[in-house]
C-alpha cells in the first residue's frame, strides 16, 4: 500500500539529517540556550511556518522558563529562490518588549536577509535583547553579512525539506531533513 508519507519519501533524493541527529542537535542547542538565559526573561519567537516543529521540540528541552510568540514573514517568492525583500505578514503586537529577551527561532538561514531584518526590527521596537537560533545554516548562500547566535548544523547549498521546512507547503511533516529531488521543483 502506498501511504501519504511514503509518497513524500519518494520525492527525497537523500536524507541529509536523520531524526536522531535532529534530536541530538536540538538537545545541544537547548542546553546552550538554557545556560545563557538563566535568570532572563526569555521570549521564544517562532518564525512561521517553517520553525513550528523546531520551536516545539526546542521548548520541550529548555530548563529555563519561557514565553512563546510568533511572527510570519515572507522572503521567498515562489519555489526555491529567495525573493530578496522581507514582508511582515503577521506582526508582534505586545507592549512589554522592553522587558523581554527575545530569541528568534528560524528553521534555516540562507541569504541572511530574514534574520538580520528581524533583529533590527525588534531592536528598534525596544526589545531588551535580541538573539537568534537557526537550526540549519547554508553559509555559502549568504548575501547579507549575518551570523546567528546559535546554529544547529551547517549544510551545503541544496534545497531541503522536512522537519517543518516546505516546498510549496508540502513535506513539512517529514520527521527528517532531506534533499528534494530537483525534478520535483523543475517539472
Ligand atoms: P533568508 O532570508 O534567505 O535567510 O531565508 C530564510 C528562509 O528561506 C527560511 O526561513 C526558509 O523559509 C527559506 N528557505 C531557505 N532555504 C530553504 C530550503 O532549503 N528549504 C526550505 N526553505 C528554505
Ligand atoms: Mg522560514
PDB file of N, CA, C and O in Angstrom, residues 61-111:
ATOM      1  N   UNK A  61      12.740  20.978  25.606  1.00  0.00           N
ATOM      2  CA  UNK A  61      14.045  20.622  26.172  1.00  0.00           C
ATOM      3  C   UNK A  61      14.680  21.742  26.997  1.00  0.00           C
ATOM      4  O   UNK A  61      15.741  21.539  27.582  1.00  0.00           O
ATOM      5  N   UNK A  62      14.064  22.925  27.014  1.00  0.00           N
ATOM      6  CA  UNK A  62      14.645  24.034  27.782  1.00  0.00           C
ATOM      7  C   UNK A  62      14.437  23.812  29.268  1.00  0.00           C
ATOM      8  O   UNK A  62      13.384  23.324  29.681  1.00  0.00           O
ATOM      9  N   UNK A  63      15.434  24.205  30.055  1.00  0.00           N
ATOM     10  CA  UNK A  63      15.277  24.059  31.509  1.00  0.00           C
ATOM     11  C   UNK A  63      15.063  25.410  32.172  1.00  0.00           C
ATOM     12  O   UNK A  63      15.130  25.529  33.389  1.00  0.00           O
ATOM     13  N   UNK A  64      14.831  26.451  31.377  1.00  0.00           N
ATOM     14  CA  UNK A  64      14.515  27.787  31.922  1.00  0.00           C
ATOM     15  C   UNK A  64      13.096  28.157  31.500  1.00  0.00           C
ATOM     16  O   UNK A  64      12.605  27.659  30.486  1.00  0.00           O
ATOM     17  N   UNK A  65      12.434  29.053  32.273  1.00  0.00           N
ATOM     18  CA  UNK A  65      11.086  29.459  31.877  1.00  0.00           C
ATOM     19  C   UNK A  65      11.107  30.246  30.575  1.00  0.00           C
ATOM     20  O   UNK A  65      12.093  30.941  30.281  1.00  0.00           O
ATOM     21  N   UNK A  66      10.042  30.128  29.794  1.00  0.00           N
ATOM     22  CA  UNK A  66       9.979  30.887  28.550  1.00  0.00           C
ATOM     23  C   UNK A  66       8.526  31.175  28.204  1.00  0.00           C
ATOM     24  O   UNK A  66       7.623  30.471  28.627  1.00  0.00           O
ATOM     25  N   UNK A  67       8.366  32.256  27.435  1.00  0.00           N
ATOM     26  CA  UNK A  67       7.091  32.520  26.793  1.00  0.00           C
ATOM     27  C   UNK A  67       7.284  32.238  25.323  1.00  0.00           C
ATOM     28  O   UNK A  67       8.414  32.163  24.841  1.00  0.00           O
ATOM     29  N   UNK A  68       6.183  32.143  24.598  1.00  0.00           N
ATOM     30  CA  UNK A  68       6.301  31.906  23.163  1.00  0.00           C
ATOM     31  C   UNK A  68       5.379  32.873  22.421  1.00  0.00           C
ATOM     32  O   UNK A  68       4.300  33.230  22.907  1.00  0.00           O
ATOM     33  N   UNK A  69       5.867  33.342  21.277  1.00  0.00           N
ATOM     34  CA  UNK A  69       5.049  34.169  20.400  1.00  0.00           C
ATOM     35  C   UNK A  69       5.472  33.863  18.964  1.00  0.00           C
ATOM     36  O   UNK A  69       6.445  33.130  18.741  1.00  0.00           O
ATOM     37  N   UNK A  70       4.732  34.400  18.013  1.00  0.00           N
ATOM     38  CA  UNK A  70       5.004  34.079  16.606  1.00  0.00           C
ATOM     39  C   UNK A  70       5.002  35.329  15.742  1.00  0.00           C
ATOM     40  O   UNK A  70       4.274  36.284  16.022  1.00  0.00           O
ATOM     41  N   UNK A  71       5.812  35.291  14.697  1.00  0.00           N
ATOM     42  CA  UNK A  71       5.705  36.268  13.617  1.00  0.00           C
ATOM     43  C   UNK A  71       5.737  35.476  12.320  1.00  0.00           C
ATOM     44  O   UNK A  71       6.265  34.368  12.272  1.00  0.00           O
ATOM     45  N   UNK A  72       5.153  36.089  11.304  1.00  0.00           N
ATOM     46  CA  UNK A  72       5.228  35.451   9.991  1.00  0.00           C
ATOM     47  C   UNK A  72       5.794  36.468   9.010  1.00  0.00           C
ATOM     48  O   UNK A  72       5.308  37.602   8.945  1.00  0.00           O
ATOM     49  N   UNK A  73       6.838  36.062   8.325  1.00  0.00           N
ATOM     50  CA  UNK A  73       7.441  36.941   7.323  1.00  0.00           C
ATOM     51  C   UNK A  73       7.613  36.154   6.040  1.00  0.00           C
ATOM     52  O   UNK A  73       7.628  34.924   6.055  1.00  0.00           O
ATOM     53  N   UNK A  74       7.719  36.862   4.943  1.00  0.00           N
ATOM     54  CA  UNK A  74       7.997  36.146   3.698  1.00  0.00           C
ATOM     55  C   UNK A  74       9.208  36.764   3.042  1.00  0.00           C
ATOM     56  O   UNK A  74       9.338  37.983   2.961  1.00  0.00           O
ATOM     57  N   UNK A  75      10.131  35.909   2.644  1.00  0.00           N
ATOM     58  CA  UNK A  75      11.263  36.399   1.848  1.00  0.00           C
ATOM     59  C   UNK A  75      11.297  35.618   0.551  1.00  0.00           C
ATOM     60  O   UNK A  75      11.774  36.115  -0.458  1.00  0.00           O
ATOM     61  N   UNK A  76      10.771  34.391   0.620  1.00  0.00           N
ATOM     62  CA  UNK A  76      10.758  33.578  -0.585  1.00  0.00           C
ATOM     63  C   UNK A  76       9.550  33.942  -1.424  1.00  0.00           C
ATOM     64  O   UNK A  76       8.445  34.036  -0.912  1.00  0.00           O
ATOM     65  N   UNK A  77       9.776  34.179  -2.707  1.00  0.00           N
ATOM     66  CA  UNK A  77       8.672  34.368  -3.627  1.00  0.00           C
ATOM     67  C   UNK A  77       8.061  33.009  -3.835  1.00  0.00           C
ATOM     68  O   UNK A  77       7.556  32.378  -2.912  1.00  0.00           O
ATOM     69  N   UNK A  78       8.139  32.510  -5.024  1.00  0.00           N
ATOM     70  CA  UNK A  78       7.628  31.166  -5.304  1.00  0.00           C
ATOM     71  C   UNK A  78       8.802  30.233  -5.505  1.00  0.00           C
ATOM     72  O   UNK A  78       9.848  30.634  -6.001  1.00  0.00           O
ATOM     73  N   UNK A  79       8.625  28.971  -5.125  1.00  0.00           N
ATOM     74  CA  UNK A  79       9.625  27.968  -5.455  1.00  0.00           C
ATOM     75  C   UNK A  79      10.817  28.000  -4.531  1.00  0.00           C
ATOM     76  O   UNK A  79      10.683  28.117  -3.339  1.00  0.00           O
ATOM     77  N   UNK A  80      12.006  27.886  -5.096  1.00  0.00           N
ATOM     78  CA  UNK A  80      13.197  27.652  -4.293  1.00  0.00           C
ATOM     79  C   UNK A  80      14.176  28.814  -4.350  1.00  0.00           C
ATOM     80  O   UNK A  80      15.301  28.694  -3.916  1.00  0.00           O
ATOM     81  N   UNK A  81      13.769  29.954  -4.886  1.00  0.00           N
ATOM     82  CA  UNK A  81      14.674  31.097  -4.997  1.00  0.00           C
ATOM     83  C   UNK A  81      14.176  32.249  -4.128  1.00  0.00           C
ATOM     84  O   UNK A  81      13.013  32.619  -4.160  1.00  0.00           O
ATOM     85  N   UNK A  82      15.102  32.815  -3.336  1.00  0.00           N
ATOM     86  CA  UNK A  82      14.755  33.882  -2.410  1.00  0.00           C
ATOM     87  C   UNK A  82      14.303  35.129  -3.148  1.00  0.00           C
ATOM     88  O   UNK A  82      14.844  35.492  -4.178  1.00  0.00           O
ATOM     89  N   UNK A  83      13.288  35.803  -2.589  1.00  0.00           N
ATOM     90  CA  UNK A  83      12.740  36.988  -3.237  1.00  0.00           C
ATOM     91  C   UNK A  83      13.544  38.251  -2.968  1.00  0.00           C
ATOM     92  O   UNK A  83      13.518  39.194  -3.740  1.00  0.00           O
ATOM     93  N   UNK A  84      14.285  38.265  -1.841  1.00  0.00           N
ATOM     94  CA  UNK A  84      15.144  39.413  -1.567  1.00  0.00           C
ATOM     95  C   UNK A  84      14.505  40.473  -0.691  1.00  0.00           C
ATOM     96  O   UNK A  84      15.187  41.205  -0.013  1.00  0.00           O
ATOM     97  N   UNK A  85      13.198  40.580  -0.670  1.00  0.00           N
ATOM     98  CA  UNK A  85      12.500  41.587   0.121  1.00  0.00           C
ATOM     99  C   UNK A  85      11.757  40.912   1.250  1.00  0.00           C
ATOM    100  O   UNK A  85      11.155  39.866   1.061  1.00  0.00           O
ATOM    101  N   UNK A  86      11.756  41.532   2.432  1.00  0.00           N
ATOM    102  CA  UNK A  86      11.059  40.926   3.571  1.00  0.00           C
ATOM    103  C   UNK A  86       9.701  41.608   3.749  1.00  0.00           C
ATOM    104  O   UNK A  86       9.622  42.834   3.815  1.00  0.00           O
ATOM    105  N   UNK A  87       8.659  40.822   3.825  1.00  0.00           N
ATOM    106  CA  UNK A  87       7.337  41.359   4.146  1.00  0.00           C
ATOM    107  C   UNK A  87       6.889  40.766   5.476  1.00  0.00           C
ATOM    108  O   UNK A  87       6.986  39.558   5.670  1.00  0.00           O
ATOM    109  N   UNK A  88       6.383  41.631   6.365  1.00  0.00           N
ATOM    110  CA  UNK A  88       5.822  41.119   7.623  1.00  0.00           C
ATOM    111  C   UNK A  88       4.364  40.763   7.366  1.00  0.00           C
ATOM    112  O   UNK A  88       3.548  41.619   7.034  1.00  0.00           O
ATOM    113  N   UNK A  89       4.027  39.493   7.490  1.00  0.00           N
ATOM    114  CA  UNK A  89       2.662  39.030   7.235  1.00  0.00           C
ATOM    115  C   UNK A  89       1.872  38.922   8.538  1.00  0.00           C
ATOM    116  O   UNK A  89       0.648  39.014   8.532  1.00  0.00           O
ATOM    117  N   UNK A  90       2.590  38.662   9.636  1.00  0.00           N
ATOM    118  CA  UNK A  90       1.961  38.635  10.958  1.00  0.00           C
ATOM    119  C   UNK A  90       2.929  39.292  11.919  1.00  0.00           C
ATOM    120  O   UNK A  90       4.045  38.812  12.097  1.00  0.00           O
ATOM    121  N   UNK A  91       2.502  40.391  12.527  1.00  0.00           N
ATOM    122  CA  UNK A  91       3.403  41.173  13.375  1.00  0.00           C
ATOM    123  C   UNK A  91       3.234  40.771  14.833  1.00  0.00           C
ATOM    124  O   UNK A  91       2.313  40.025  15.183  1.00  0.00           O
ATOM    125  N   UNK A  92       4.136  41.276  15.666  1.00  0.00           N
ATOM    126  CA  UNK A  92       4.095  41.021  17.098  1.00  0.00           C
ATOM    127  C   UNK A  92       3.398  42.216  17.735  1.00  0.00           C
ATOM    128  O   UNK A  92       3.867  43.334  17.610  1.00  0.00           O
ATOM    129  N   UNK A  93       2.268  41.988  18.366  1.00  0.00           N
ATOM    130  CA  UNK A  93       1.559  43.100  18.986  1.00  0.00           C
ATOM    131  C   UNK A  93       1.661  42.961  20.498  1.00  0.00           C
ATOM    132  O   UNK A  93       0.829  42.325  21.127  1.00  0.00           O
ATOM    133  N   UNK A  94       2.732  43.540  21.074  1.00  0.00           N
ATOM    134  CA  UNK A  94       2.879  43.482  22.525  1.00  0.00           C
ATOM    135  C   UNK A  94       3.484  44.792  23.005  1.00  0.00           C
ATOM    136  O   UNK A  94       4.234  45.428  22.284  1.00  0.00           O
ATOM    137  N   UNK A  95       3.162  45.137  24.226  1.00  0.00           N
ATOM    138  CA  UNK A  95       3.647  46.409  24.766  1.00  0.00           C
ATOM    139  C   UNK A  95       4.749  46.172  25.793  1.00  0.00           C
ATOM    140  O   UNK A  95       5.212  47.104  26.440  1.00  0.00           O
ATOM    141  N   UNK A  96       5.179  44.899  25.957  1.00  0.00           N
ATOM    142  CA  UNK A  96       6.140  44.589  27.025  1.00  0.00           C
ATOM    143  C   UNK A  96       7.517  44.184  26.495  1.00  0.00           C
ATOM    144  O   UNK A  96       8.301  43.550  27.202  1.00  0.00           O
ATOM    145  N   UNK A  97       7.830  44.567  25.250  1.00  0.00           N
ATOM    146  CA  UNK A  97       9.098  44.122  24.654  1.00  0.00           C
ATOM    147  C   UNK A  97      10.321  44.634  25.412  1.00  0.00           C
ATOM    148  O   UNK A  97      11.372  43.982  25.391  1.00  0.00           O
ATOM    149  N   UNK A  98      10.184  45.785  26.070  1.00  0.00           N
ATOM    150  CA  UNK A  98      11.344  46.332  26.795  1.00  0.00           C
ATOM    151  C   UNK A  98      11.771  45.423  27.945  1.00  0.00           C
ATOM    152  O   UNK A  98      12.870  45.541  28.459  1.00  0.00           O
ATOM    153  N   UNK A  99      10.872  44.513  28.352  1.00  0.00           N
ATOM    154  CA  UNK A  99      11.205  43.583  29.449  1.00  0.00           C
ATOM    155  C   UNK A  99      11.642  42.217  28.925  1.00  0.00           C
ATOM    156  O   UNK A  99      11.948  41.323  29.709  1.00  0.00           O
ATOM    157  N   UNK A 100      11.619  42.054  27.598  1.00  0.00           N
ATOM    158  CA  UNK A 100      11.811  40.700  27.054  1.00  0.00           C
ATOM    159  C   UNK A 100      13.172  40.495  26.400  1.00  0.00           C
ATOM    160  O   UNK A 100      13.673  41.357  25.669  1.00  0.00           O
ATOM    161  N   UNK A 101      13.741  39.320  26.656  1.00  0.00           N
ATOM    162  CA  UNK A 101      14.946  38.870  25.963  1.00  0.00           C
ATOM    163  C   UNK A 101      14.491  37.914  24.870  1.00  0.00           C
ATOM    164  O   UNK A 101      14.143  36.758  25.138  1.00  0.00           O
ATOM    165  N   UNK A 102      14.467  38.438  23.656  1.00  0.00           N
ATOM    166  CA  UNK A 102      13.869  37.686  22.558  1.00  0.00           C
ATOM    167  C   UNK A 102      14.898  36.754  21.909  1.00  0.00           C
ATOM    168  O   UNK A 102      16.025  37.163  21.611  1.00  0.00           O
ATOM    169  N   UNK A 103      14.481  35.520  21.703  1.00  0.00           N
ATOM    170  CA  UNK A 103      15.283  34.586  20.909  1.00  0.00           C
ATOM    171  C   UNK A 103      14.461  34.238  19.667  1.00  0.00           C
ATOM    172  O   UNK A 103      13.417  33.575  19.760  1.00  0.00           O
ATOM    173  N   UNK A 104      14.923  34.719  18.520  1.00  0.00           N
ATOM    174  CA  UNK A 104      14.224  34.448  17.267  1.00  0.00           C
ATOM    175  C   UNK A 104      14.589  33.035  16.807  1.00  0.00           C
ATOM    176  O   UNK A 104      15.770  32.678  16.741  1.00  0.00           O
ATOM    177  N   UNK A 105      13.573  32.249  16.501  1.00  0.00           N
ATOM    178  CA  UNK A 105      13.808  30.853  16.117  1.00  0.00           C
ATOM    179  C   UNK A 105      13.535  30.658  14.629  1.00  0.00           C
ATOM    180  O   UNK A 105      12.402  30.817  14.172  1.00  0.00           O
ATOM    181  N   UNK A 106      14.589  30.339  13.895  1.00  0.00           N
ATOM    182  CA  UNK A 106      14.469  30.127  12.454  1.00  0.00           C
ATOM    183  C   UNK A 106      14.794  28.683  12.096  1.00  0.00           C
ATOM    184  O   UNK A 106      15.691  28.070  12.687  1.00  0.00           O
ATOM    185  N   UNK A 107      14.087  28.154  11.133  1.00  0.00           N
ATOM    186  CA  UNK A 107      14.377  26.821  10.642  1.00  0.00           C
ATOM    187  C   UNK A 107      15.715  26.784   9.906  1.00  0.00           C
ATOM    188  O   UNK A 107      16.528  25.902  10.110  1.00  0.00           O
ATOM    189  N   UNK A 108      15.942  27.809   9.063  1.00  0.00           N
ATOM    190  CA  UNK A 108      17.152  27.786   8.228  1.00  0.00           C
ATOM    191  C   UNK A 108      17.548  29.207   7.873  1.00  0.00           C
ATOM    192  O   UNK A 108      16.683  30.060   7.663  1.00  0.00           O
ATOM    193  N   UNK A 109      18.855  29.481   7.862  1.00  0.00           N
ATOM    194  CA  UNK A 109      19.338  30.775   7.385  1.00  0.00           C
ATOM    195  C   UNK A 109      20.053  30.566   6.058  1.00  0.00           C
ATOM    196  O   UNK A 109      20.889  29.677   5.920  1.00  0.00           O
ATOM    197  N   UNK A 110      19.672  31.394   5.110  1.00  0.00           N
ATOM    198  CA  UNK A 110      20.104  31.224   3.731  1.00  0.00           C
ATOM    199  C   UNK A 110      20.804  32.524   3.296  1.00  0.00           C
ATOM    200  O   UNK A 110      21.980  32.722   3.586  1.00  0.00           O
ATOM    201  N   UNK A 111      20.099  33.472   2.713  1.00  0.00           N
ATOM    202  CA  UNK A 111      20.708  34.749   2.331  1.00  0.00           C
ATOM    203  C   UNK A 111      21.067  35.573   3.577  1.00  0.00           C
ATOM    204  O   UNK A 111      21.951  36.427   3.519  1.00  0.00           O
TER     205      UNK A 111
END
